[in-house]
């Protein structure tokens, strides 16, 4: 808890001082150090300031200052008595025992450039299975985990990748505000060792903040392989921050990294010191004047270093100005800032932000010139060679489409073998239930509701895993960024941004994280359009339905039809994007600035971990929403009892389906198809499980043969419910109609308005009906 939360008469033992630099040093000099007991003596009439007793003297702190001191409240009467009666040494020993466990909790924030390996390091440290990829924008929110090491508890946060701490992009603003609102004990600045000059720019800004920090030189194996040598000990001494070489994906250097974090936390790391990155005589003079003005206001100094705030104010940073709102002398600070900006602009030909950036890159270049030597001058020759082929104007698009075709082929054909094995197991289980259980509702529930529903979906798990493995391999290799590069002009012509391509491709896995990944798009209108068209990208939840219907009705042309379904979604997304750009959003241009990382050979461990993470998520749905939905669908289809004796009696589900079906009949839907589509609104996986329940036959040994059931003649109509035309129409409708509830919620959250979520539900469903109708009519003529 915080010192400010204690009541009059309470005693707390200091655990740690939050904040940074001068504020932290001043408070510790006043006696608020780890292990010291502090008694709350008196609150002022207006509750602020508060008088405390520490080290046998009295001191007052404002509530905001006391809030930056973390304490453990002493409630044990025996401990209180010992603290009050013991001598100085005994008090300290008693307090150390009380604070021991709390002090051994370290809050760590991972900060670094996009694609520097933060999330890989996060996974390696904490054992998590978060999504990683060899392109920027993978982490779009803070991810948190708790783990234990060397007797310490680590609360670790993986923050979005950012090139700087300005407010150009949502990620930069997110990280900036996180550091303002939270005070991590240690920042682990993750840098890409193969691109130090660019990565260390963010490091200089963190140095300006004067926070306790460790630099993780990630991908250090690539630096060695490039023929370069880095004296990281000397470099760390120059900038006042310890550096530890690591290879996050293999675990190399992780032990030493954690030891260094503990040393920095306990203030025993010899390299730690605060340095000033020189910005040139003129700019430094202006910074010093602003720092003197800012230091007169404690409210600013508690959160950020006055030097950091001064530099940001000179750069014209709006977030820095916002943080001054309400302070006592903010008007005079801003007035001084404006005068200094005018002087610097008159003295130099470039704006102040460019002056600061130039000075910092000059500092970095000088430091690396003294500490790094390279025998090879062209470490990215392999990347350039591969790029000359995969981004070539003649070969780029054919290669991309060939890769996508291969993924669809592998998903369908390679997945067929394990799919058959699982289907055989489901058959055996269904037969066992038929033999061992007596006839009645319970047997029907297990055989038709649970095995027919869940078993009808779980057989497609191999297809899901293969699809995710292929996408993961593309992401980790660095090819995904190239795909965005070659598609930029195409995206531009439909009114979008090259960066929109990656969230759209991510939508083939799951629309929810893909929509969240749209945050990396700086243009507001492009980001909004990307979010709204993303549900047209066919997520993996729809794959079981495609495999079922394509395998049943188009086995000879499976890969072509599979790819055709996906391209239909892409085509509808393109048309929608052009319509939105021309009608609802004015044209908004932003430059296409995106890092093209070097190609890397993905590790099998990383790809399998990512794939299995998605597999576990799919299995959790099996035992959760799909199981519940299957049982519900079975019950609605089973009752009211008596429909076996009276053919005129319809089940509740059939009655509801026939009420809705007049709207869906023009698409070739039967009432069962309509019910399955309705059931898929919460989650698209439910569509197949619903069909599995509705089309379970009387012969238990054939319960898993859902494709055969779909082809069989319906006694009520004298024709099959599904033919090739109906199958195409049904797939297209499920592809395009309203997003699942999780996606609708993500749209509302990312756009900040439920009106866009409602628009997506209504618009997508109308488009789905129209396109499915057209496909059905054409298919009837052709097939």
XYZ file of C-alpha atoms in Angstrom:
783
model
C 0.000 0.000 0.000
C 1.028 3.668 -0.213
C 2.040 5.830 2.726
C -0.749 8.268 1.879
C -3.331 5.534 2.583
C -2.384 5.124 6.261
C -4.605 6.743 8.876
C -3.558 8.857 11.842
C -1.788 6.655 14.397
C -0.927 3.894 11.890
C 2.618 2.620 11.511
C 4.034 1.469 8.199
C 7.441 0.178 7.197
C 8.954 1.658 4.026
C 9.274 -0.872 1.196
C 10.449 1.308 -1.674
C 10.465 4.861 -2.973
C 8.784 5.266 -6.312
C 9.442 8.192 -8.598
C 12.922 8.946 -9.848
C 16.003 11.084 -9.675
C 16.006 14.217 -7.520
C 12.611 13.545 -5.926
C 13.570 10.007 -4.926
C 16.950 11.148 -3.584
C 15.434 13.994 -1.555
C 12.792 11.791 0.071
C 15.382 9.175 1.045
C 17.604 11.872 2.509
C 14.683 12.844 4.749
C 14.782 9.343 6.291
C 12.238 7.466 4.177
C 14.460 4.531 3.320
C 13.727 0.842 2.975
C 13.019 -0.883 6.289
C 12.336 2.302 8.296
C 9.118 2.448 10.360
C 7.003 5.580 9.835
C 4.121 6.697 12.095
C 1.301 8.914 10.849
C 1.109 11.717 13.440
C -1.370 14.227 12.114
C -3.440 15.175 9.087
C -3.878 18.881 8.347
C -7.458 20.226 8.617
C -7.887 19.885 4.850
C -6.200 16.428 4.934
C -3.116 17.770 3.204
C -0.216 17.899 4.122
C 0.403 15.042 6.569
C 2.869 14.970 9.482
C 4.930 11.809 9.960
C 7.349 10.570 12.561
C 10.491 8.933 11.195
C 13.949 8.448 12.746
C 12.889 10.266 15.967
C 11.928 13.484 14.230
C 8.863 14.906 12.523
C 8.454 15.734 8.870
C 5.492 16.751 6.700
C 4.740 15.498 3.205
C 2.007 16.359 0.784
C -0.403 13.562 -0.082
C 0.949 13.340 -3.632
C 4.482 12.876 -2.291
C 3.392 10.308 0.315
C 1.621 8.436 -2.474
C 5.023 7.763 -4.064
C 6.216 5.825 -0.996
C 5.258 2.157 -0.785
C 4.865 0.733 2.741
C 3.701 -2.331 4.657
C 1.188 -1.518 7.376
C 2.036 -3.063 10.757
C -1.117 -4.575 12.288
C 0.393 -7.204 14.602
C 0.214 -5.802 18.189
C 3.358 -7.693 19.187
C 5.299 -6.226 16.279
C 3.981 -2.755 17.083
C 5.097 -3.092 20.682
C 8.579 -4.223 19.675
C 8.926 -1.384 17.176
C 7.887 1.189 19.794
C 10.026 -0.117 22.654
C 13.198 -1.381 20.985
C 16.356 0.584 20.396
C 17.469 1.917 17.024
C 19.282 -1.221 15.871
C 16.508 -3.523 17.054
C 13.895 -1.359 15.320
C 15.774 -1.637 12.062
C 16.118 -5.414 12.382
C 12.434 -5.847 13.244
C 11.382 -3.627 10.342
C 13.631 -5.549 7.943
C 11.831 -8.770 8.879
C 8.458 -7.142 8.228
C 9.432 -5.671 4.874
C 11.492 -8.614 3.612
C 8.862 -10.291 1.425
C 7.352 -7.064 0.102
C 10.742 -5.665 -0.823
C 11.502 -8.741 -2.885
C 8.772 -7.865 -5.402
C 10.174 -6.103 -8.472
C 7.982 -4.339 -11.037
C 9.640 -4.531 -14.457
C 8.573 -2.834 -17.704
C 9.872 -4.049 -21.079
C 10.319 -1.114 -23.448
C 11.874 -1.089 -26.902
C 11.457 -0.498 -30.617
C 8.895 -2.499 -32.594
C 10.219 -5.914 -33.593
C 13.159 -5.828 -31.173
C 12.082 -9.073 -29.470
C 10.326 -7.719 -26.362
C 7.506 -10.234 -26.497
C 9.895 -13.123 -27.145
C 11.853 -12.039 -24.065
C 8.573 -11.672 -22.154
C 7.605 -15.239 -23.102
C 11.019 -16.621 -22.214
C 11.086 -14.914 -18.826
C 7.528 -15.622 -17.757
C 6.669 -18.822 -19.627
C 3.838 -17.061 -21.457
C 2.806 -17.842 -25.043
C 2.015 -14.373 -26.323
C 1.928 -13.748 -30.057
C 5.281 -12.786 -31.573
C 6.157 -11.887 -35.141
C 9.021 -10.521 -37.222
C 7.281 -7.251 -38.048
C 6.233 -4.165 -36.138
C 2.946 -3.725 -34.311
C 2.539 -7.248 -32.889
C 2.129 -6.027 -29.301
C -0.778 -3.572 -29.202
C -1.482 -3.476 -25.505
C 0.280 -4.096 -22.205
C 0.698 -7.777 -21.332
C 1.366 -8.698 -17.709
C 2.708 -11.792 -16.011
C 4.111 -12.764 -12.617
C 7.055 -15.121 -12.201
C 9.674 -15.943 -9.565
C 13.453 -15.941 -9.808
C 16.247 -16.103 -7.215
C 13.833 -15.540 -4.352
C 12.244 -12.463 -5.961
C 8.765 -12.022 -7.388
C 8.711 -10.211 -10.729
C 5.658 -8.361 -12.030
C 6.613 -7.942 -15.673
C 4.806 -5.806 -18.255
C 5.379 -6.033 -22.012
C 4.590 -2.601 -23.471
C 3.900 -1.866 -27.159
C 6.903 -1.232 -29.358
C 7.765 2.426 -29.893
C 10.571 4.212 -31.734
C 10.514 7.181 -29.358
C 8.524 8.721 -26.528
C 6.851 11.399 -28.607
C 3.105 11.338 -29.296
C 3.147 10.569 -33.018
C 1.462 7.176 -32.709
C -0.981 5.585 -30.229
C 1.772 3.201 -29.062
C 4.103 6.075 -28.158
C 1.356 7.825 -26.243
C 0.392 4.594 -24.469
C 3.950 3.929 -23.285
C 4.444 7.554 -22.274
C 1.307 7.611 -20.154
C 2.106 4.235 -18.642
C 5.437 5.564 -17.399
C 3.684 8.661 -16.060
C 0.885 6.828 -14.262
C 2.959 3.849 -13.123
C 6.457 3.736 -11.735
C 8.229 0.491 -12.622
C 11.102 -0.334 -10.305
C 13.337 -1.226 -13.250
C 12.945 -0.631 -16.979
C 14.403 -3.304 -19.236
C 15.162 -1.495 -22.473
C 15.206 -4.227 -25.140
C 17.301 -3.288 -28.162
C 18.018 -5.110 -31.414
C 21.784 -5.683 -31.331
C 21.901 -5.861 -35.134
C 20.519 -2.305 -35.408
C 21.996 -0.481 -32.428
C 22.192 3.020 -33.872
C 18.451 3.229 -34.507
C 17.422 1.372 -31.330
C 19.545 3.460 -28.968
C 17.617 6.639 -29.813
C 14.798 5.452 -27.545
C 17.461 4.649 -24.945
C 18.581 8.286 -24.901
C 15.029 9.381 -24.140
C 14.799 6.894 -21.278
C 18.132 8.230 -20.006
C 16.600 11.726 -20.044
C 13.810 10.356 -17.827
C 16.404 9.310 -15.211
C 14.763 5.949 -14.491
C 16.518 2.832 -13.162
C 17.227 0.782 -16.265
C 18.961 -2.259 -17.742
C 19.608 -2.664 -21.473
C 18.991 -6.141 -22.916
C 21.090 -6.471 -26.074
C 18.737 -8.903 -27.769
C 19.590 -10.957 -30.857
C 23.246 -10.727 -29.877
C 23.943 -13.824 -31.944
C 23.120 -11.820 -35.078
C 25.607 -9.132 -34.055
C 28.321 -11.787 -33.672
C 27.383 -13.441 -36.957
C 27.648 -10.110 -38.771
C 31.356 -9.889 -37.961
C 30.967 -7.079 -35.422
C 32.303 -6.882 -31.891
C 30.818 -4.644 -29.196
C 32.476 -3.645 -25.934
C 29.117 -3.491 -24.173
C 30.775 -3.059 -20.774
C 32.482 0.125 -21.912
C 29.366 1.361 -23.718
C 27.217 0.741 -20.646
C 29.715 2.658 -18.520
C 29.620 5.597 -20.951
C 25.832 5.951 -20.863
C 25.391 4.965 -17.208
C 23.217 1.927 -17.934
C 24.356 -1.717 -17.555
C 24.103 -3.780 -20.735
C 23.547 -7.533 -20.937
C 23.784 -9.494 -24.223
C 20.896 -11.941 -24.618
C 19.307 -14.187 -27.224
C 15.700 -14.266 -26.067
C 14.500 -17.032 -28.351
C 17.127 -19.497 -27.053
C 17.402 -18.228 -23.473
C 21.083 -17.238 -23.754
C 22.002 -14.515 -21.242
C 18.634 -14.543 -19.459
C 20.147 -15.570 -16.099
C 22.646 -12.708 -16.183
C 19.930 -10.272 -17.244
C 17.797 -11.119 -14.204
C 20.814 -10.851 -11.894
C 21.501 -7.380 -13.277
C 17.877 -6.311 -12.797
C 18.120 -7.377 -9.136
C 21.397 -5.466 -8.739
C 19.893 -2.307 -10.199
C 16.817 -2.686 -8.013
C 18.988 -2.977 -4.905
C 21.161 -0.024 -6.003
C 24.362 -2.088 -6.077
C 25.083 -2.064 -9.837
C 28.362 -0.180 -10.428
C 27.542 1.009 -13.952
C 24.415 2.913 -12.912
C 24.801 6.683 -13.028
C 22.841 9.546 -14.538
C 24.380 11.130 -17.623
C 23.230 13.998 -19.793
C 23.167 13.409 -23.531
C 24.577 16.681 -24.800
C 22.269 18.524 -27.184
C 24.685 21.276 -28.178
C 25.540 24.539 -26.441
C 22.516 26.549 -27.582
C 19.920 23.872 -26.864
C 21.565 22.943 -23.544
C 21.383 26.564 -22.430
C 17.657 26.666 -23.154
C 17.132 23.308 -21.410
C 18.889 24.528 -18.258
C 16.662 27.589 -18.026
C 13.534 25.493 -18.359
C 14.824 22.929 -15.848
C 15.305 25.669 -13.235
C 11.718 26.813 -13.760
C 10.330 23.259 -13.614
C 12.270 22.375 -10.448
C 10.298 24.995 -8.560
C 7.223 22.779 -9.032
C 7.400 19.495 -7.101
C 4.283 18.080 -8.786
C 6.101 17.832 -12.124
C 9.369 16.548 -10.717
C 7.789 13.573 -8.936
C 6.822 11.766 -12.147
C 9.420 12.721 -14.734
C 12.893 14.204 -14.729
C 12.771 18.012 -15.158
C 15.340 17.664 -17.947
C 13.111 15.261 -19.853
C 10.081 17.548 -19.486
C 12.139 20.555 -20.549
C 13.377 18.838 -23.725
C 9.867 17.720 -24.639
C 8.476 21.216 -24.049
C 11.122 22.689 -26.346
C 10.159 20.151 -29.006
C 6.551 21.385 -28.784
C 5.283 18.095 -27.366
C 1.553 18.363 -26.565
C 1.596 15.571 -23.975
C 4.237 17.456 -21.987
C 2.052 20.550 -22.091
C -0.932 18.492 -20.925
C 1.052 17.281 -17.925
C 1.587 20.909 -16.902
C -2.151 21.586 -16.710
C -3.118 22.823 -13.269
C 0.408 23.321 -11.928
C 1.162 26.503 -9.982
C 3.562 28.163 -12.420
C 2.678 26.425 -15.682
C 1.814 29.673 -17.456
C 5.216 31.167 -16.716
C 6.934 27.905 -17.763
C 5.118 27.873 -21.105
C 5.848 31.555 -21.648
C 9.553 30.945 -21.043
C 9.385 27.928 -23.337
C 7.915 30.000 -26.157
C 10.648 32.614 -25.786
C 13.386 29.980 -25.857
C 11.862 28.234 -28.872
C 11.823 31.529 -30.732
C 15.488 32.135 -29.937
C 16.579 28.647 -30.997
C 14.580 28.800 -34.222
C 16.176 32.118 -35.105
C 19.667 30.751 -34.416
C 19.318 27.532 -36.469
C 17.911 26.623 -39.870
C 16.052 23.512 -38.616
C 13.277 23.035 -36.095
C 14.093 22.139 -32.503
C 12.899 18.518 -32.724
C 15.324 17.978 -35.614
C 18.134 19.639 -33.630
C 17.509 17.341 -30.651
C 17.288 14.222 -32.825
C 20.489 15.172 -34.682
C 22.374 15.724 -31.420
C 21.210 12.405 -29.967
C 22.110 10.432 -33.083
C 25.483 12.171 -33.043
C 25.985 11.040 -29.431
C 25.024 7.479 -30.365
C 27.331 7.435 -33.392
C 30.242 8.677 -31.293
C 29.641 6.123 -28.540
C 29.420 3.230 -31.040
C 32.541 4.432 -32.877
C 34.494 3.961 -29.641
C 32.966 0.645 -28.596
C 32.047 -1.328 -31.743
C 34.162 -2.612 -34.607
C 32.988 -4.538 -37.656
C 35.028 -6.624 -40.074
C 32.071 -7.027 -42.450
C 30.492 -3.984 -44.051
C 27.457 -5.759 -45.508
C 25.782 -7.867 -42.830
C 22.386 -7.826 -44.538
C 23.457 -9.182 -47.899
C 21.213 -12.230 -47.521
C 18.204 -10.045 -46.770
C 18.869 -7.851 -49.800
C 19.323 -10.903 -52.009
C 16.013 -12.434 -50.909
C 14.239 -9.086 -51.220
C 15.463 -8.727 -54.799
C 13.283 -11.738 -55.591
C 10.256 -11.638 -53.261
C 9.649 -7.887 -53.745
C 10.468 -7.883 -57.462
C 7.803 -6.260 -59.655
C 7.592 -9.423 -61.777
C 7.829 -12.088 -59.089
C 6.482 -10.358 -55.959
C 2.764 -10.937 -56.497
C 3.043 -14.447 -57.974
C 5.199 -15.505 -55.022
C 2.711 -14.047 -52.559
C -0.258 -15.821 -54.159
C 1.735 -19.055 -54.457
C 2.512 -18.917 -50.735
C -1.148 -18.320 -49.874
C -2.222 -21.159 -52.184
C 0.266 -23.490 -50.509
C -1.097 -22.569 -47.073
C -4.641 -23.407 -48.172
C -3.484 -26.645 -49.785
C -1.572 -27.695 -46.669
C -4.483 -26.784 -44.419
C -6.837 -29.005 -46.366
C -4.790 -31.939 -47.631
C -2.148 -32.382 -44.934
C -4.812 -31.927 -42.302
C -6.913 -34.703 -43.803
C -4.800 -37.498 -42.306
C -5.010 -36.539 -38.605
C -8.575 -35.437 -39.254
C -9.429 -39.008 -40.317
C -7.789 -40.381 -37.166
C -9.822 -38.099 -34.917
C -12.975 -38.910 -36.851
C -12.343 -42.626 -36.338
C -11.964 -42.007 -32.599
C -15.230 -40.062 -32.503
C -16.907 -42.923 -34.402
C -15.609 -45.434 -31.867
C -16.766 -43.293 -28.962
C -20.200 -42.862 -30.492
C -20.501 -46.614 -31.007
C -19.451 -47.252 -27.399
C -22.180 -44.932 -26.153
C -24.738 -46.708 -28.330
C -23.705 -50.119 -26.974
C -23.296 -49.271 -23.302
C -26.000 -46.726 -22.506
C -29.726 -47.569 -22.282
C -32.094 -45.810 -24.649
C -33.531 -42.537 -23.408
C -32.950 -38.765 -23.278
C -29.566 -39.090 -21.521
C -28.204 -41.372 -24.235
C -29.537 -39.015 -26.915
C -27.949 -36.052 -25.143
C -24.534 -37.712 -25.017
C -24.652 -39.233 -28.501
C -26.389 -36.435 -30.407
C -25.803 -33.330 -28.305
C -22.265 -33.769 -26.978
C -20.575 -36.208 -29.379
C -22.537 -35.046 -32.413
C -21.869 -31.359 -31.639
C -18.420 -31.207 -30.085
C -17.148 -34.260 -31.976
C -18.270 -32.687 -35.233
C -15.989 -29.700 -34.568
C -12.967 -31.213 -32.856
C -12.126 -33.244 -35.971
C -11.023 -29.980 -37.598
C -8.391 -29.187 -34.952
C -5.506 -30.348 -37.233
C -6.606 -27.932 -39.966
C -6.631 -25.054 -37.484
C -3.161 -25.947 -36.215
C -1.684 -26.186 -39.722
C -3.151 -22.809 -40.712
C -1.767 -21.111 -37.613
C 1.631 -22.766 -38.025
C 1.930 -21.442 -41.584
C 0.865 -17.918 -40.616
C 3.258 -17.975 -37.641
C 6.107 -19.054 -39.922
C 5.382 -16.154 -42.305
C 5.320 -13.674 -39.442
C 8.489 -14.894 -37.741
C 10.487 -15.045 -40.967
C 9.943 -11.374 -41.800
C 7.979 -12.051 -44.981
C 4.792 -10.467 -43.611
C 6.401 -7.008 -43.646
C 7.422 -7.593 -47.286
C 3.849 -8.528 -48.143
C 2.752 -5.159 -46.732
C 5.487 -3.493 -48.794
C 4.431 -4.986 -52.121
C 0.748 -4.401 -51.331
C 1.102 -0.713 -50.374
C 0.218 0.626 -53.822
C -2.774 -1.689 -54.064
C -3.936 -0.643 -50.600
C -3.416 2.995 -51.538
C -5.682 2.629 -54.578
C -8.536 1.323 -52.456
C -8.123 4.209 -50.034
C -6.052 2.500 -47.360
C -2.480 2.421 -46.107
C 0.204 -0.194 -46.648
C 0.185 -0.815 -42.902
C -3.468 -1.864 -43.187
C -2.364 -5.038 -44.929
C -0.870 -6.695 -41.852
C -4.010 -6.397 -39.679
C -6.034 -7.734 -42.597
C -3.768 -10.772 -43.012
C -3.842 -11.288 -39.234
C -7.625 -11.485 -39.616
C -7.164 -14.878 -41.291
C -6.181 -16.091 -37.836
C -8.604 -14.164 -35.625
C -10.372 -10.860 -36.215
C -10.093 -9.654 -32.602
C -6.280 -9.270 -32.318
C -6.227 -8.138 -35.948
C -8.572 -5.267 -35.124
C -6.421 -4.380 -32.126
C -3.325 -4.410 -34.354
C -4.914 -1.607 -36.391
C -3.677 0.762 -33.682
C -0.332 0.814 -35.481
C -1.964 2.815 -38.333
C -1.392 6.511 -37.650
C -4.169 7.770 -39.957
C -7.486 7.869 -38.088
C -9.650 7.291 -41.150
C -7.469 4.480 -42.504
C -7.470 2.848 -39.073
C -11.264 3.033 -38.860
C -11.799 1.650 -42.364
C -9.342 -1.186 -41.655
C -11.270 -2.094 -38.510
C -14.616 -2.122 -40.316
C -13.486 -4.314 -43.217
C -11.453 -6.729 -41.079
C -14.432 -9.033 -40.304
C -14.567 -9.875 -44.024
C -11.203 -11.596 -43.606
C -12.109 -15.235 -42.994
C -10.943 -16.122 -39.483
C -9.873 -19.627 -38.476
C -13.203 -20.211 -36.694
C -14.805 -20.581 -40.121
C -12.214 -23.099 -41.341
C -14.063 -26.187 -39.990
C -17.109 -25.278 -42.057
C -15.031 -24.805 -45.212
C -13.199 -28.091 -44.706
C -16.519 -29.872 -44.114
C -18.381 -28.503 -47.150
C -15.456 -28.301 -49.564
C -14.314 -31.813 -48.644
C -17.853 -33.079 -49.181
C -18.864 -31.253 -52.371
C -15.601 -30.143 -54.052
C -12.908 -32.685 -53.131
C -11.286 -32.583 -56.584
C -10.814 -28.784 -56.491
C -10.478 -28.249 -52.758
C -7.512 -25.823 -52.711
C -8.974 -23.684 -55.508
C -12.403 -23.404 -53.844
C -10.742 -22.834 -50.472
C -8.723 -19.935 -51.859
C -11.748 -18.658 -53.771
C -13.752 -18.318 -50.567
C -10.960 -16.305 -48.958
C -10.599 -14.102 -52.044
C -14.346 -13.429 -51.961
C -13.931 -11.935 -48.501
C -10.973 -9.874 -49.718
C -12.940 -8.610 -52.721
C -15.902 -7.550 -50.564
C -13.461 -5.821 -48.179
C -11.902 -3.907 -51.104
C -15.286 -2.734 -52.409
C -16.363 -1.725 -48.908
C -13.127 0.193 -48.301
C -13.542 2.184 -51.518
C -17.164 2.938 -50.672
C -16.299 4.094 -47.144
C -13.435 6.248 -48.383
C -15.575 7.954 -50.984
C -18.692 8.456 -48.858
C -18.045 8.556 -45.116
C -14.385 9.511 -44.740
C -12.434 12.254 -46.413
C -9.171 11.255 -47.984
C -6.385 11.330 -45.462
C -2.778 10.700 -46.459
C -0.032 9.575 -44.121
C 3.436 8.493 -45.217
C 4.162 4.788 -45.535
C 6.922 4.380 -42.972
C 7.436 0.771 -41.924
C 10.484 -1.154 -40.843
C 11.541 -4.038 -43.081
C 13.290 -6.343 -40.618
C 16.026 -8.752 -41.709
C 14.897 -12.236 -42.636
C 15.249 -14.753 -39.841
C 14.824 -18.500 -39.824
C 11.957 -19.089 -37.369
C 12.747 -21.506 -34.582
C 10.601 -24.619 -34.484
C 10.082 -24.033 -30.763
C 8.638 -20.557 -31.309
C 6.344 -21.630 -34.154
C 5.097 -24.683 -32.260
C 4.526 -22.651 -29.088
C 2.476 -20.110 -30.986
C 0.550 -22.846 -32.777
C -0.161 -24.801 -29.625
C -1.293 -21.620 -27.875
C -3.985 -21.248 -30.513
C -4.749 -24.957 -30.293
C -5.343 -24.702 -26.541
C -7.630 -21.751 -27.127
C -9.598 -23.826 -29.627
C -9.832 -26.751 -27.186
C -11.031 -24.431 -24.433
C -13.847 -23.407 -26.720
C -14.633 -27.108 -27.205
C -15.224 -27.509 -23.476
C -16.884 -24.133 -23.112
C -19.076 -22.239 -25.503
C -19.298 -24.995 -28.134
C -20.300 -27.653 -25.594
C -22.921 -25.389 -24.045
C -24.247 -24.366 -27.447
C -24.367 -27.980 -28.641
C -26.385 -29.065 -25.613
C -28.722 -26.090 -26.022
C -29.252 -26.818 -29.717
C -29.875 -30.508 -28.951
C -32.457 -29.653 -26.290
C -34.295 -27.218 -28.552
C -34.260 -29.799 -31.345
C -35.245 -32.721 -29.073
C -38.207 -31.118 -27.316
C -41.164 -31.109 -27.138
C -41.277 -34.852 -26.658
C -43.769 -36.659 -28.809
C -42.654 -35.442 -32.209
C -41.566 -39.022 -32.971
C -45.195 -40.197 -32.547
C -46.779 -37.174 -34.155
C -44.999 -36.104 -37.359
C -46.918 -32.833 -37.298
C -45.264 -31.822 -34.038
C -42.165 -29.744 -34.654
C -39.345 -29.213 -32.197
C -38.801 -25.740 -30.794
C -35.768 -25.309 -33.008
C -37.551 -26.429 -36.159
C -40.404 -24.057 -35.419
C -38.019 -21.140 -34.965
C -36.044 -22.138 -38.058
C -39.152 -22.243 -40.216
C -40.187 -18.791 -38.971
C -36.859 -17.316 -40.073
C -36.376 -19.424 -43.182
C -38.564 -17.438 -45.632
C -35.893 -14.749 -45.544
C -33.147 -17.313 -46.176
C -34.856 -19.585 -48.720
C -33.774 -17.404 -51.689
C -30.205 -18.343 -50.729
C -30.992 -22.061 -50.938
C -31.124 -22.488 -47.151
C -33.169 -25.138 -45.393
C -34.497 -24.445 -41.909
C -31.518 -26.319 -40.458
C -29.100 -24.086 -42.371
C -30.896 -21.000 -41.070
C -30.678 -22.267 -37.502
C -26.953 -23.025 -37.871
C -26.317 -19.514 -39.187
C -28.218 -17.972 -36.261
C -26.316 -20.147 -33.801
C -23.030 -18.888 -35.249
C -23.657 -15.277 -34.230
C -21.962 -15.637 -30.781
C -19.044 -17.652 -32.201
C -18.514 -19.014 -35.692
C -17.257 -22.380 -34.401
C -20.819 -23.119 -33.299
C -22.023 -23.352 -36.911
C -20.477 -26.795 -37.480
C -21.411 -28.084 -34.026
C -25.016 -27.052 -34.687
C -25.015 -28.885 -38.003
C -23.512 -31.854 -36.185
C -26.455 -31.917 -33.762
C -29.143 -31.251 -36.382
C -27.857 -33.842 -38.839
C -27.009 -36.651 -36.413
C -28.619 -39.799 -37.735
C -30.145 -42.840 -36.113
C -27.125 -45.054 -36.827
C -24.621 -44.334 -34.105
C -21.705 -45.688 -36.084
C -22.258 -42.983 -38.698
C -22.760 -40.137 -36.246
C -19.412 -38.570 -37.074
C -19.920 -38.771 -40.853
C -21.449 -35.343 -41.035
C -20.547 -34.795 -44.692
C -22.502 -37.901 -45.709
C -25.499 -36.708 -43.694
C -25.472 -33.348 -45.474
C -25.568 -35.076 -48.872
C -28.350 -37.479 -47.957
C -31.920 -36.942 -49.115
C -34.245 -35.180 -46.679
C -37.415 -37.356 -46.412
C -39.548 -34.261 -45.858
C -38.502 -32.578 -49.112
C -37.336 -35.492 -51.233
C -34.003 -33.779 -51.985
C -30.779 -33.111 -50.078
C -30.630 -29.994 -47.901
C -27.160 -29.347 -49.301
C -25.941 -29.538 -52.863
C -22.855 -27.908 -54.342
C -24.807 -24.674 -54.982
C -26.267 -24.578 -51.467
C -22.828 -25.328 -50.007
C -21.255 -22.368 -51.824
C -24.081 -20.062 -50.809
C -23.866 -21.178 -47.183
C -20.071 -20.736 -47.016
C -20.265 -17.247 -48.539
C -23.006 -16.191 -46.133
C -21.087 -17.467 -43.071
C -17.965 -15.774 -44.445
C -19.560 -12.343 -44.737
C -22.415 -11.997 -42.245
C -22.291 -10.275 -38.880
C -19.063 -10.717 -36.874
C -18.950 -12.825 -33.719
C -19.691 -11.107 -30.410
C -15.997 -10.853 -29.473
C -15.256 -9.058 -32.750
C -18.237 -6.733 -32.334
C -16.977 -5.825 -28.862
C -13.459 -5.244 -30.221
C -14.843 -2.915 -32.908
C -16.724 -0.896 -30.289
C -13.673 -0.698 -28.021
C -11.162 0.251 -30.724
C -13.407 2.808 -32.448
C -14.707 4.199 -29.168
C -18.316 3.934 -30.294
C -20.989 1.236 -30.411
C -22.464 2.852 -33.524
C -19.626 1.417 -35.622
C -20.175 -1.998 -34.068
C -23.876 -1.776 -34.948
C -22.972 -0.607 -38.459
C -20.749 -3.665 -38.884
C -23.519 -6.058 -37.780
C -26.179 -4.572 -40.071
C -24.000 -3.793 -43.096
C -22.150 -7.115 -43.088
C -25.365 -9.125 -42.824
C -26.993 -7.256 -45.712
C -23.878 -7.687 -47.858
C -23.748 -11.385 -46.962
C -27.363 -11.887 -48.064
C -26.856 -10.097 -51.390
C -23.580 -11.831 -52.276
C -24.796 -15.273 -51.174
C -27.951 -14.788 -53.287
C -25.841 -13.910 -56.343
C -23.481 -16.848 -55.764
C -26.388 -19.269 -55.343
C -28.108 -18.171 -58.552
C -24.913 -18.324 -60.577
C -24.021 -21.710 -59.060
C -27.419 -23.125 -60.030
C -26.738 -22.177 -63.646
C -23.131 -23.397 -63.724
C -23.230 -26.472 -61.486
